[in-house]
Amino acid sequence: MPSKDAMLIVRPEIHHELVGAEAFGVVEKPLSIFERLYNISALRKAAILLMLALAWEIGARLLDNDLLVLAALLTAIGIASRIGTDFLETLTSMFNPLPAIALLPIALIWFGLGNGSLIFVLVHSVLWSVALNTHSGFLAVSNTLRMVGKNYGLGGFAYVAQILIPAAFPSILTGLKIGWAFAWRTLIASELVFGVSSGSGGLGWYIYENKNQLEITNVFAGLFMVIMIGLAVENLIFRYIESRTVRKWGMQH
Amino acid sequence: MSQSISPKMEPLLDVRGVTLQYKTKEHLVTATYRVDFQVFKSDRYVLLGPSGCGKSTLLKAVGGYLAPTEGEIRLKGAVITKPGPDRMMVFQEFDQLMPWKTVRENVVFPLVASGKHAGRAAEDKAMQYIEKVNLVKFANHYPHMLSGGMKQRVAIARGMAMEPDVLLMDEPYAALDALTRRKMQEELLQLWDDTHFTVIFVTHSIPEAIKCGNRILLLSPHPGQVKAELASVPRDPPNADAAKALENRIHDMLFVDEIEEPEEPQHA
Ligand SMILES: Nc1ncnc2c1ncn2[C@@H]1O[C@H](COP(=O)(O)OP(=O)(O)OP(=O)(O)O)[C@@H](O)[C@H]1O
Ligand SMILES: [Mg+2]
């Protein structure tokens, strides 16, 4: 009977003499000064803030449209990944603590009374928590999973869509949940305080009007609705998404 | 009869003078120094050496995740520059499966993503290899419902289903208990008898190297250099004495110039 390993190529043993430590000179060589400076994140962030201020100034003078410049800059710098990371972190920590409602006066000046302003502040209240959570979710994707994705020859968009996003999905969902809560509060508050949606209705506006007419029962009914809708979204919609995804995959943290 | 090496026989994988270095925050660390070795078709090639000698690093370089600072690695004559589906990796970590895909989907995904197979053909190929690792009953389970050993088997099935030029396994059984580990070693040999795939296998267990490999590359401690490349003992008829003798010889070669490290508890 032929041996199981018969098809293997038999070759002689090989032996090597090891070379001593002197032969390969540096086993550990310190990095250059520039490389070390680049590794200090505070320094990189300061540079970003400086560039941001500069770009804002130049952009405002040239284009007279700050928001556009900001968006363009965001995408441009976001491409360079390490700087992009710091950039997002800096921006998020700048804007995340800023209550959306505090932006409403500016929004009203820019977009006037109505949906434009509402959408602006709502986007602001959702954007940062989603961006922050998505980003930290991406960073937390295990190195092994990244290597697996690269192994399949995935790159660019396919890599992000098929590896990073599903792997970071629990964080993205958390971001959406937080963002939703912010947005819901902001929506009611902006109707209530500024009467942004005046004329076109809305729960906040309903509470506001009934308060003016001292219809306390209606005010309570309005508040009750705010709570009920909040509960429904949290417990029906998000629960449903969770049970179909992270819970099924055993990924919830 | 076994074939002998002849000049026209090209190696599948040719590693020549490969030095690998890591750049960390403060230092440049040399992991391996001018490593040479050649893997031929259907080899069960084992990289063996003490912890920290650069086995994983070497495997990652073959995988294309790390560029050599010196020397080159050729697969079928072409220099390796980036990761690709012609070299499938099986990692030591249990989190290498995608938790959002079932066992079957995990095996199908690379087949489709790399464009190797599509639709029915991909499904069939995947099921064929899931069957080989005895996991048909679990094909529709999600990874979090599997034991560690089962996850590693899925990862192996996934790698083998791609029918790569070479399968790269980094201590795939290190995190398993002794019993499961032994079963998996036997399963691997059976799979090899089936398809004669080429595999590079990292381990720091000498008995495992002798049992699973036909060629064993011994690396010196940090930074890793090639000490020797040995032939393992024939598998049939099994020869426990020869295996034991080789084990002692390898042990002496590896630990010749240092204080004895506590050895792997598992001695099969
Ligand atoms: N990401 C990294 N950054 C810097 N140095 C690293 C990195 N990974 C490994 N090293 C260093 O390279 C050397 C070789 O590491 P490697 O992981 O390849 O060893 P190994 O032979 O696989 O060891 P083990 O058997 O413990 O897995 C070690 O000295 C280690 O400190
Ligand atoms: Mg290792």
Coordinates of C-alpha atoms and ligand atoms in Angstrom, one line a residue:
Chain A
M1 CA 0.0 0.0 0.0
P2 CA 1.5 3.4 -0.9
S3 CA 2.1 5.7 2.0
K4 CA -0.5 8.5 2.7
D5 CA 2.2 11.1 2.3
A6 CA 3.6 9.5 -0.9
M7 CA 2.9 12.6 -3.0
L8 CA 5.0 14.9 -0.9
I9 CA 8.3 16.1 -2.1
V10 CA 11.1 14.7 0.1
R11 CA 14.1 16.9 0.5
P12 CA 17.2 16.9 2.8
E13 CA 17.3 18.7 6.1
I14 CA 18.6 22.2 6.1
H15 CA 20.7 23.7 8.9
H16 CA 21.8 27.3 9.3
E17 CA 24.3 29.0 11.5
L18 CA 22.7 31.9 13.4
V19 CA 24.3 35.3 13.1
G20 CA 25.0 37.2 16.3
A21 CA 23.3 40.3 17.4
E22 CA 26.1 42.5 15.9
A23 CA 25.2 41.4 12.4
F24 CA 21.8 43.0 12.2
G25 CA 22.7 46.2 13.9
V26 CA 19.5 47.7 15.2
V27 CA 16.9 45.4 16.6
E28 CA 15.2 48.4 18.1
K29 CA 15.9 51.8 16.7
P30 CA 14.2 54.9 18.2
L31 CA 11.9 56.9 15.9
S32 CA 12.8 60.3 14.5
I33 CA 11.7 63.5 16.2
F34 CA 9.0 64.2 13.6
E35 CA 7.6 60.7 13.9
R36 CA 7.3 61.2 17.7
L37 CA 5.7 64.6 17.4
Y38 CA 3.1 63.2 15.0
N39 CA 2.3 60.6 17.5
I40 CA 1.2 63.2 20.1
S41 CA -2.5 63.5 19.6
A42 CA -2.9 66.9 21.4
L43 CA -0.4 68.4 18.9
R44 CA -2.3 67.0 15.9
K45 CA -5.6 68.3 17.3
A46 CA -4.2 71.8 18.0
A47 CA -3.0 71.8 14.4
I48 CA -6.5 70.9 13.2
L49 CA -8.1 73.6 15.2
L50 CA -5.7 76.1 13.8
M51 CA -6.4 74.9 10.2
L52 CA -10.1 74.9 10.9
A53 CA -10.0 78.5 12.0
L54 CA -7.9 79.5 9.0
A55 CA -10.1 77.6 6.6
W56 CA -13.2 79.2 8.1
E57 CA -11.7 82.7 7.7
I58 CA -10.5 82.1 4.1
G59 CA -13.6 80.3 3.1
A60 CA -15.9 83.1 4.5
R61 CA -14.0 85.7 2.6
L62 CA -13.8 83.9 -0.7
L63 CA -17.1 82.1 -0.9
D64 CA -19.3 83.9 1.6
N65 CA -20.7 80.5 2.5
D66 CA -19.2 79.0 5.6
L67 CA -21.2 75.8 5.8
L68 CA -20.3 74.7 2.4
V69 CA -16.6 75.2 3.1
L70 CA -17.0 73.2 6.3
A71 CA -18.6 70.3 4.5
A72 CA -15.9 70.3 1.8
L73 CA -13.2 70.5 4.3
L74 CA -14.7 67.6 6.4
T75 CA -14.7 65.3 3.4
A76 CA -11.2 66.4 2.2
I77 CA -9.5 65.9 5.6
G78 CA -11.6 62.8 6.5
I79 CA -9.8 60.9 3.7
A80 CA -6.5 61.0 5.5
S81 CA -7.4 58.5 8.1
R82 CA -5.4 59.4 11.2
I83 CA -5.9 63.1 10.8
G84 CA -9.5 62.4 9.8
T85 CA -10.0 60.6 13.1
D86 CA -8.7 63.5 15.1
F87 CA -10.7 65.9 13.0
L88 CA -14.0 64.1 13.7
E89 CA -13.1 63.9 17.4
T90 CA -12.3 67.6 17.5
L91 CA -15.5 68.6 15.7
T92 CA -17.7 66.3 17.7
S93 CA -16.3 67.4 21.0
M94 CA -16.9 71.0 19.9
F95 CA -20.5 70.6 18.7
N96 CA -21.9 67.7 20.7
P97 CA -22.2 69.6 24.0
L98 CA -23.9 72.5 22.2
P99 CA -27.6 72.1 22.8
A100 CA -29.4 72.1 19.4
I101 CA -32.0 74.5 20.7
A102 CA -29.2 77.1 21.2
L103 CA -28.6 77.0 17.5
L104 CA -32.3 77.8 16.8
P105 CA -31.9 81.6 16.8
I106 CA -29.1 81.3 14.1
A107 CA -31.2 78.8 12.2
L108 CA -34.2 81.2 12.3
I109 CA -32.0 84.0 10.8
W110 CA -30.7 81.7 8.1
F111 CA -33.7 79.7 7.2
G112 CA -36.7 81.7 8.6
L113 CA -39.7 80.4 10.4
G114 CA -40.7 76.9 9.3
N115 CA -39.4 73.5 8.4
G116 CA -35.9 74.7 7.2
S117 CA -34.9 75.8 10.7
L118 CA -36.5 72.7 12.3
I119 CA -34.6 70.4 10.0
F120 CA -31.3 72.3 10.6
V121 CA -31.5 71.9 14.4
L122 CA -32.7 68.3 14.2
V123 CA -29.8 67.3 11.9
H124 CA -27.5 69.0 14.4
S125 CA -28.9 67.1 17.3
V126 CA -28.8 63.7 15.5
L127 CA -25.5 64.1 13.6
W128 CA -23.0 64.3 16.3
S129 CA -24.1 61.4 18.4
V130 CA -24.5 59.2 15.4
A131 CA -21.1 60.3 14.0
L132 CA -19.4 59.8 17.3
N133 CA -20.9 56.4 17.9
T134 CA -20.3 55.2 14.4
H135 CA -16.8 56.3 14.6
S136 CA -16.0 54.7 17.9
G137 CA -17.8 51.6 16.6
F138 CA -15.5 51.5 13.6
L139 CA -12.4 52.0 15.8
A140 CA -13.5 49.1 18.0
V141 CA -13.8 46.6 15.1
S142 CA -11.4 43.9 16.0
N143 CA -8.2 43.7 14.1
T144 CA -8.9 40.1 13.3
L145 CA -12.1 40.9 11.5
R146 CA -10.4 43.7 9.6
M147 CA -7.7 41.3 8.4
V148 CA -10.4 38.8 7.4
G149 CA -12.0 41.4 5.3
K150 CA -8.8 42.4 3.6
N151 CA -8.1 38.6 3.1
Y152 CA -11.1 38.4 0.8
G153 CA -9.7 41.2 -1.3
L154 CA -12.3 43.7 -0.1
G155 CA -11.3 47.3 -0.3
G156 CA -12.8 50.8 -0.3
F157 CA -16.5 51.0 -0.2
A158 CA -17.2 47.2 -0.2
Y159 CA -14.9 46.9 2.8
V160 CA -16.8 49.6 4.7
A161 CA -20.2 48.4 3.7
Q162 CA -19.6 44.6 4.3
I163 CA -17.2 44.6 7.2
L164 CA -17.0 47.8 9.1
I165 CA -20.7 48.8 9.2
P166 CA -22.1 45.4 10.2
A167 CA -19.3 45.0 12.7
A168 CA -20.0 48.4 14.2
F169 CA -23.8 48.1 14.0
P170 CA -24.4 47.8 17.7
S171 CA -22.6 51.2 18.2
I172 CA -24.4 52.7 15.3
L173 CA -27.7 51.7 16.7
T174 CA -26.8 53.1 20.1
G175 CA -25.9 56.4 18.3
L176 CA -29.3 56.4 16.5
K177 CA -31.1 55.8 19.8
I178 CA -29.3 58.7 21.5
G179 CA -29.8 60.9 18.4
W180 CA -33.5 60.1 18.3
A181 CA -33.9 61.1 22.0
F182 CA -32.1 64.4 21.4
A183 CA -34.0 65.1 18.2
W184 CA -37.4 64.4 19.8
R185 CA -36.7 66.7 22.7
T186 CA -35.3 69.4 20.4
L187 CA -38.4 69.2 18.2
I188 CA -40.9 69.6 21.0
A189 CA -38.7 72.3 22.6
S190 CA -38.3 74.4 19.5
E191 CA -42.0 74.3 18.8
L192 CA -42.7 75.1 22.4
V193 CA -40.2 77.9 23.0
F194 CA -40.0 79.5 19.6
G195 CA -43.2 78.4 17.9
V196 CA -41.1 77.5 15.0
S197 CA -43.8 75.5 13.3
S198 CA -46.5 78.0 14.0
G199 CA -49.5 77.6 11.8
S200 CA -48.6 74.1 10.7
G201 CA -49.4 72.5 14.1
G202 CA -47.2 70.1 16.0
L203 CA -47.4 68.7 19.5
G204 CA -45.1 71.3 21.1
W205 CA -47.2 74.0 19.5
Y206 CA -50.4 72.4 20.8
I207 CA -49.0 72.4 24.3
Y208 CA -47.9 76.0 23.9
E209 CA -51.3 77.2 22.7
N210 CA -53.2 75.4 25.4
K211 CA -50.9 76.8 28.0
N212 CA -51.7 80.3 26.7
Q213 CA -55.4 79.5 27.0
L214 CA -54.9 77.9 30.5
E215 CA -56.3 74.6 29.2
I216 CA -54.4 72.6 31.7
T217 CA -56.1 69.3 30.9
N218 CA -55.0 69.7 27.2
V219 CA -51.5 70.6 28.3
F220 CA -51.3 67.3 30.2
A221 CA -52.9 65.4 27.2
G222 CA -50.1 66.9 25.0
L223 CA -47.4 65.9 27.5
F224 CA -48.9 62.5 27.7
M225 CA -48.7 62.1 23.9
V226 CA -45.1 63.2 23.9
I227 CA -44.3 60.5 26.4
M228 CA -46.3 57.9 24.5
I229 CA -44.7 58.5 21.2
G230 CA -41.3 58.5 22.8
L231 CA -42.1 55.2 24.5
A232 CA -43.5 53.7 21.3
V233 CA -40.4 54.6 19.2
E234 CA -38.1 53.3 21.9
N235 CA -39.9 50.1 22.7
L236 CA -41.5 49.2 19.4
I237 CA -39.2 50.4 16.6
F238 CA -35.8 50.2 18.2
R239 CA -36.7 46.9 20.0
Y240 CA -37.8 45.4 16.7
I241 CA -34.6 46.5 15.0
E242 CA -32.6 45.1 17.9
S243 CA -34.3 41.8 18.0
R244 CA -33.8 41.4 14.2
T245 CA -30.1 42.3 14.4
V246 CA -27.8 42.7 17.3
R247 CA -29.8 40.4 19.6
K248 CA -30.0 37.7 16.9
W249 CA -26.3 38.0 16.2
G250 CA -25.4 37.9 19.9
M251 CA -23.6 41.3 19.5
Q252 CA -25.4 43.5 22.0
H253 CA -23.1 44.9 24.6
Chain B
M1 CA 7.1 6.1 -4.0
S2 CA 7.9 9.5 -2.7
Q3 CA 9.2 12.0 -5.2
S4 CA 12.7 13.5 -4.8
I5 CA 13.5 17.1 -5.3
S6 CA 14.7 17.9 -8.8
P7 CA 16.0 21.1 -10.2
K8 CA 12.9 21.8 -12.3
M9 CA 10.6 21.6 -9.3
E10 CA 9.5 25.1 -8.5
P11 CA 8.5 25.9 -4.9
L12 CA 4.9 27.2 -4.4
L13 CA 6.0 29.7 -1.9
D14 CA 9.5 31.1 -1.8
V15 CA 10.6 33.2 1.1
R16 CA 14.0 34.8 0.6
G17 CA 16.1 36.8 3.1
V18 CA 13.0 38.2 4.7
T19 CA 13.5 40.7 7.5
L20 CA 10.4 42.0 9.2
Q21 CA 10.1 45.0 11.4
Y22 CA 7.4 46.7 13.4
K23 CA 7.3 50.4 14.0
T24 CA 5.9 51.2 17.4
K25 CA 5.5 54.5 19.2
E26 CA 9.1 54.7 20.3
H27 CA 10.9 51.9 18.6
L28 CA 11.6 49.9 15.5
V29 CA 11.3 46.2 16.5
T30 CA 13.0 43.6 14.3
A31 CA 10.7 40.5 14.5
T32 CA 12.5 38.2 12.0
Y33 CA 16.0 38.5 10.5
R34 CA 16.8 37.2 6.9
V35 CA 14.5 34.2 7.0
D36 CA 14.7 31.8 4.0
F37 CA 12.4 28.9 3.4
Q38 CA 10.5 27.2 0.6
V39 CA 7.1 25.5 0.7
F40 CA 6.2 23.0 -2.0
K41 CA 2.8 22.0 -3.2
S42 CA 0.8 19.9 -0.7
D43 CA 3.3 20.5 2.1
R44 CA 2.0 20.6 5.6
Y45 CA 4.6 23.1 6.6
V46 CA 5.0 24.0 10.3
L47 CA 6.6 27.1 11.7
L48 CA 7.9 26.2 15.1
G49 CA 9.7 28.4 17.6
P50 CA 9.5 29.9 21.1
S51 CA 7.0 32.7 21.9
G52 CA 7.9 36.0 20.4
C53 CA 10.2 34.7 17.7
G54 CA 8.1 36.1 14.9
K55 CA 6.0 33.2 13.7
S56 CA 2.8 35.2 13.5
T57 CA 4.7 38.1 12.0
L58 CA 6.1 35.8 9.3
L59 CA 2.7 34.3 8.6
K60 CA 1.2 37.8 8.3
A61 CA 3.9 38.7 5.9
V62 CA 3.0 35.7 3.7
G63 CA -0.6 36.8 4.1
G64 CA 0.4 40.2 2.7
Y65 CA -0.4 42.3 5.7
L66 CA 3.1 43.3 6.4
A67 CA 5.8 44.3 3.8
P68 CA 9.3 42.9 4.4
T69 CA 11.9 45.6 5.0
E70 CA 14.4 43.3 3.3
G71 CA 14.0 40.3 1.0
E72 CA 10.9 39.1 -0.8
I73 CA 8.2 36.6 -0.6
R74 CA 7.0 35.0 -3.9
L75 CA 3.9 32.9 -4.4
K76 CA 4.1 30.9 -7.7
G77 CA 6.8 33.3 -8.8
A78 CA 4.9 36.5 -8.2
V79 CA 6.0 38.9 -5.3
I80 CA 3.3 39.2 -2.6
T81 CA 2.3 42.8 -2.0
K82 CA -1.1 42.7 -0.4
P83 CA -3.6 40.3 1.1
G84 CA -5.6 38.3 -1.3
P85 CA -8.0 35.3 -1.5
D86 CA -5.2 33.1 -2.9
R87 CA -3.8 32.9 0.6
M88 CA -6.6 32.3 3.2
M89 CA -5.8 32.9 6.8
V90 CA -7.2 31.0 9.8
F91 CA -6.5 33.0 12.9
Q92 CA -6.1 31.9 16.5
E93 CA -8.8 34.3 17.7
F94 CA -12.4 33.1 18.0
D95 CA -13.8 36.4 16.7
Q96 CA -12.6 35.8 13.2
L97 CA -16.1 34.7 12.1
M98 CA -18.6 37.4 11.2
P99 CA -21.1 37.4 14.0
W100 CA -23.9 38.8 11.7
K101 CA -23.7 35.8 9.4
T102 CA -24.7 32.2 9.9
V103 CA -22.1 29.4 9.5
R104 CA -23.2 28.8 5.9
E105 CA -23.2 32.5 5.1
N106 CA -19.7 32.9 6.7
V107 CA -18.4 30.2 4.3
V108 CA -20.3 31.5 1.3
F109 CA -19.2 35.1 1.7
P110 CA -15.6 35.0 0.7
L111 CA -16.5 32.7 -2.3
V112 CA -18.8 35.4 -3.6
A113 CA -16.9 38.5 -2.4
S114 CA -13.7 37.3 -4.2
G115 CA -15.7 36.4 -7.3
K116 CA -14.7 32.8 -7.2
H117 CA -18.1 31.4 -7.3
A118 CA -21.7 32.8 -7.4
G119 CA -25.2 31.7 -6.4
R120 CA -25.8 28.0 -6.3
A121 CA -22.2 27.1 -7.0
A122 CA -21.1 29.1 -4.0
E123 CA -23.7 27.5 -1.8
D124 CA -22.8 24.0 -2.9
K125 CA -19.1 24.6 -2.4
A126 CA -19.7 26.0 1.1
M127 CA -21.9 23.1 2.1
Q128 CA -19.4 20.6 0.8
Y129 CA -16.7 21.9 3.1
I130 CA -19.1 22.4 6.1
E131 CA -19.8 18.7 5.7
K132 CA -16.1 18.0 5.7
V133 CA -15.8 19.6 9.1
N134 CA -18.9 17.9 10.4
L135 CA -21.0 21.0 11.0
V136 CA -24.0 20.4 8.6
K137 CA -26.4 20.4 11.6
F138 CA -25.1 23.9 12.5
A139 CA -25.1 25.4 9.1
N140 CA -27.9 27.9 10.0
H141 CA -26.6 28.8 13.4
Y142 CA -25.0 32.1 14.2
P143 CA -21.4 32.0 15.5
H144 CA -22.3 33.0 19.0
M145 CA -24.2 29.8 19.4
L146 CA -21.1 27.7 18.7
S147 CA -18.3 26.4 20.9
G148 CA -14.7 27.6 20.4
G149 CA -13.7 24.4 18.6
M150 CA -16.7 24.6 16.3
K151 CA -15.9 28.2 15.4
Q152 CA -12.3 27.2 14.5
R153 CA -13.8 24.4 12.3
V154 CA -16.0 26.9 10.5
A155 CA -12.9 29.2 10.0
I156 CA -11.0 26.2 8.6
A157 CA -13.9 25.2 6.3
R158 CA -14.2 28.8 5.2
G159 CA -10.5 28.9 4.3
M160 CA -10.5 25.5 2.6
A161 CA -13.7 26.2 0.6
M162 CA -11.8 28.9 -1.2
E163 CA -9.3 26.3 -2.3
P164 CA -6.5 28.8 -2.0
D165 CA -2.9 28.2 -3.2
V166 CA -1.9 28.0 0.4
L167 CA -3.9 27.9 3.7
L168 CA -2.3 29.9 6.5
M169 CA -3.1 28.9 10.0
D170 CA -1.9 30.7 13.1
E171 CA -2.1 28.4 16.1
P172 CA -5.7 27.5 15.2
Y173 CA -6.0 25.1 18.0
A174 CA -4.1 26.9 20.7
A175 CA -7.2 28.1 22.6
L176 CA -8.8 24.7 22.6
D177 CA -8.8 22.1 25.4
A178 CA -6.4 19.1 24.9
L179 CA -9.2 16.7 23.8
T180 CA -10.7 18.9 21.2
R181 CA -7.3 19.9 20.0
R182 CA -6.4 16.3 19.4
K183 CA -9.6 15.6 17.5
M184 CA -9.0 18.7 15.4
Q185 CA -5.5 17.6 14.6
E186 CA -6.8 14.2 13.3
E187 CA -9.6 16.0 11.4
L188 CA -7.0 18.2 9.7
L189 CA -5.0 15.2 8.6
Q190 CA -8.1 13.5 7.3
L191 CA -9.0 16.6 5.4
W192 CA -5.5 16.7 4.0
D193 CA -5.8 13.1 2.8
D194 CA -9.0 14.2 1.0
T195 CA -7.7 17.2 -0.9
H196 CA -3.9 17.5 -0.4
F197 CA -4.1 21.2 0.2
T198 CA -1.0 23.2 1.0
V199 CA -0.9 24.6 4.5
I200 CA 1.5 26.6 6.6
F201 CA 0.8 26.0 10.2
V202 CA 2.1 28.0 13.2
T203 CA 2.4 26.3 16.5
H204 CA 4.6 26.3 19.6
S205 CA 3.7 22.7 20.5
I206 CA 6.5 20.3 19.3
P207 CA 4.2 17.2 19.4
E208 CA 1.6 19.0 17.3
A209 CA 4.3 20.0 14.8
I210 CA 5.5 16.4 14.5
K211 CA 2.0 15.0 14.3
C212 CA 0.5 17.5 11.7
G213 CA 3.5 18.6 9.7
N214 CA 5.7 16.9 7.1
R215 CA 8.3 19.8 7.2
I216 CA 9.2 21.7 10.3
L217 CA 10.9 25.1 10.3
L218 CA 12.7 25.8 13.5
L219 CA 13.1 29.5 14.4
S220 CA 15.5 31.0 16.9
P221 CA 14.3 33.3 19.7
H222 CA 13.7 37.0 19.0
P223 CA 14.5 38.1 16.4
G224 CA 13.6 35.0 14.6
Q225 CA 16.2 33.4 12.3
V226 CA 16.0 30.0 10.7
K227 CA 17.8 27.4 12.7
A228 CA 16.9 24.4 10.7
E229 CA 14.3 22.8 8.5
L230 CA 13.5 19.2 9.4
A231 CA 11.4 16.5 7.9
S232 CA 8.8 15.1 10.3
V233 CA 8.4 11.3 10.9
P234 CA 6.3 9.3 8.4
R235 CA 2.7 9.0 9.4
D236 CA 2.1 5.4 8.4
P237 CA 2.9 3.2 9.9
P238 CA 2.8 5.4 13.0
N239 CA 6.1 5.2 14.9
A240 CA 5.9 6.6 18.4
D241 CA 9.6 6.0 19.1
A242 CA 10.7 8.0 16.1
A243 CA 8.3 10.7 17.0
K244 CA 9.6 10.8 20.5
A245 CA 13.2 10.9 19.3
L246 CA 12.5 13.8 16.9
E247 CA 10.6 15.6 19.7
N248 CA 13.7 15.4 21.9
R249 CA 15.9 16.4 19.1
I250 CA 13.8 19.5 18.3
H251 CA 13.6 20.3 22.0
D252 CA 17.3 20.3 22.3
M253 CA 17.8 22.4 19.2
L254 CA 15.3 25.0 20.4
F255 CA 16.4 25.3 23.9
V256 CA 20.1 24.7 23.4
D257 CA 21.2 28.1 24.6
E258 CA 18.7 29.1 27.2
I259 CA 17.2 28.2 30.5
E260 CA 14.4 25.7 30.0
E261 CA 11.0 27.3 29.6
P262 CA 7.9 25.6 31.0
E263 CA 6.7 23.4 28.2
E264 CA 3.3 22.9 26.7
P265 CA 1.3 20.8 29.2
Q266 CA -0.2 18.7 26.4
H267 CA 1.9 15.8 25.3
A268 CA -0.1 13.6 23.0
Ligands
LIG1 N1 1.9 45.0 16.4 C1 3.1 44.9 16.9 N2 3.8 46.0 17.1 C2 5.1 46.0 17.6 N3 5.7 44.9 17.8 C3 5.1 43.7 17.6 C4 3.8 43.7 17.1 N4 3.4 42.4 17.0 C5 4.5 41.6 17.4 N5 5.5 42.4 17.8 C6 6.8 42.0 18.2 O1 7.4 41.2 17.2 C7 8.0 40.0 17.8 C8 7.4 38.8 17.2 O2 6.0 38.7 17.5 P1 5.1 37.5 17.0 O3 3.7 37.8 17.4 O4 5.3 37.3 15.5 O5 5.6 36.3 17.8 P2 5.1 34.8 17.8 O6 6.3 33.9 17.4 O7 3.9 34.6 17.0 O8 4.8 34.5 19.3 P3 3.7 33.7 20.0 O9 4.1 32.2 19.9 O10 3.6 34.1 21.4 O11 2.4 33.9 19.2 C9 7.7 40.1 19.3 O12 8.9 40.6 19.9 C10 6.7 41.2 19.5 O13 7.0 41.9 20.6
MG2 MG 1.8 34.3 17.4

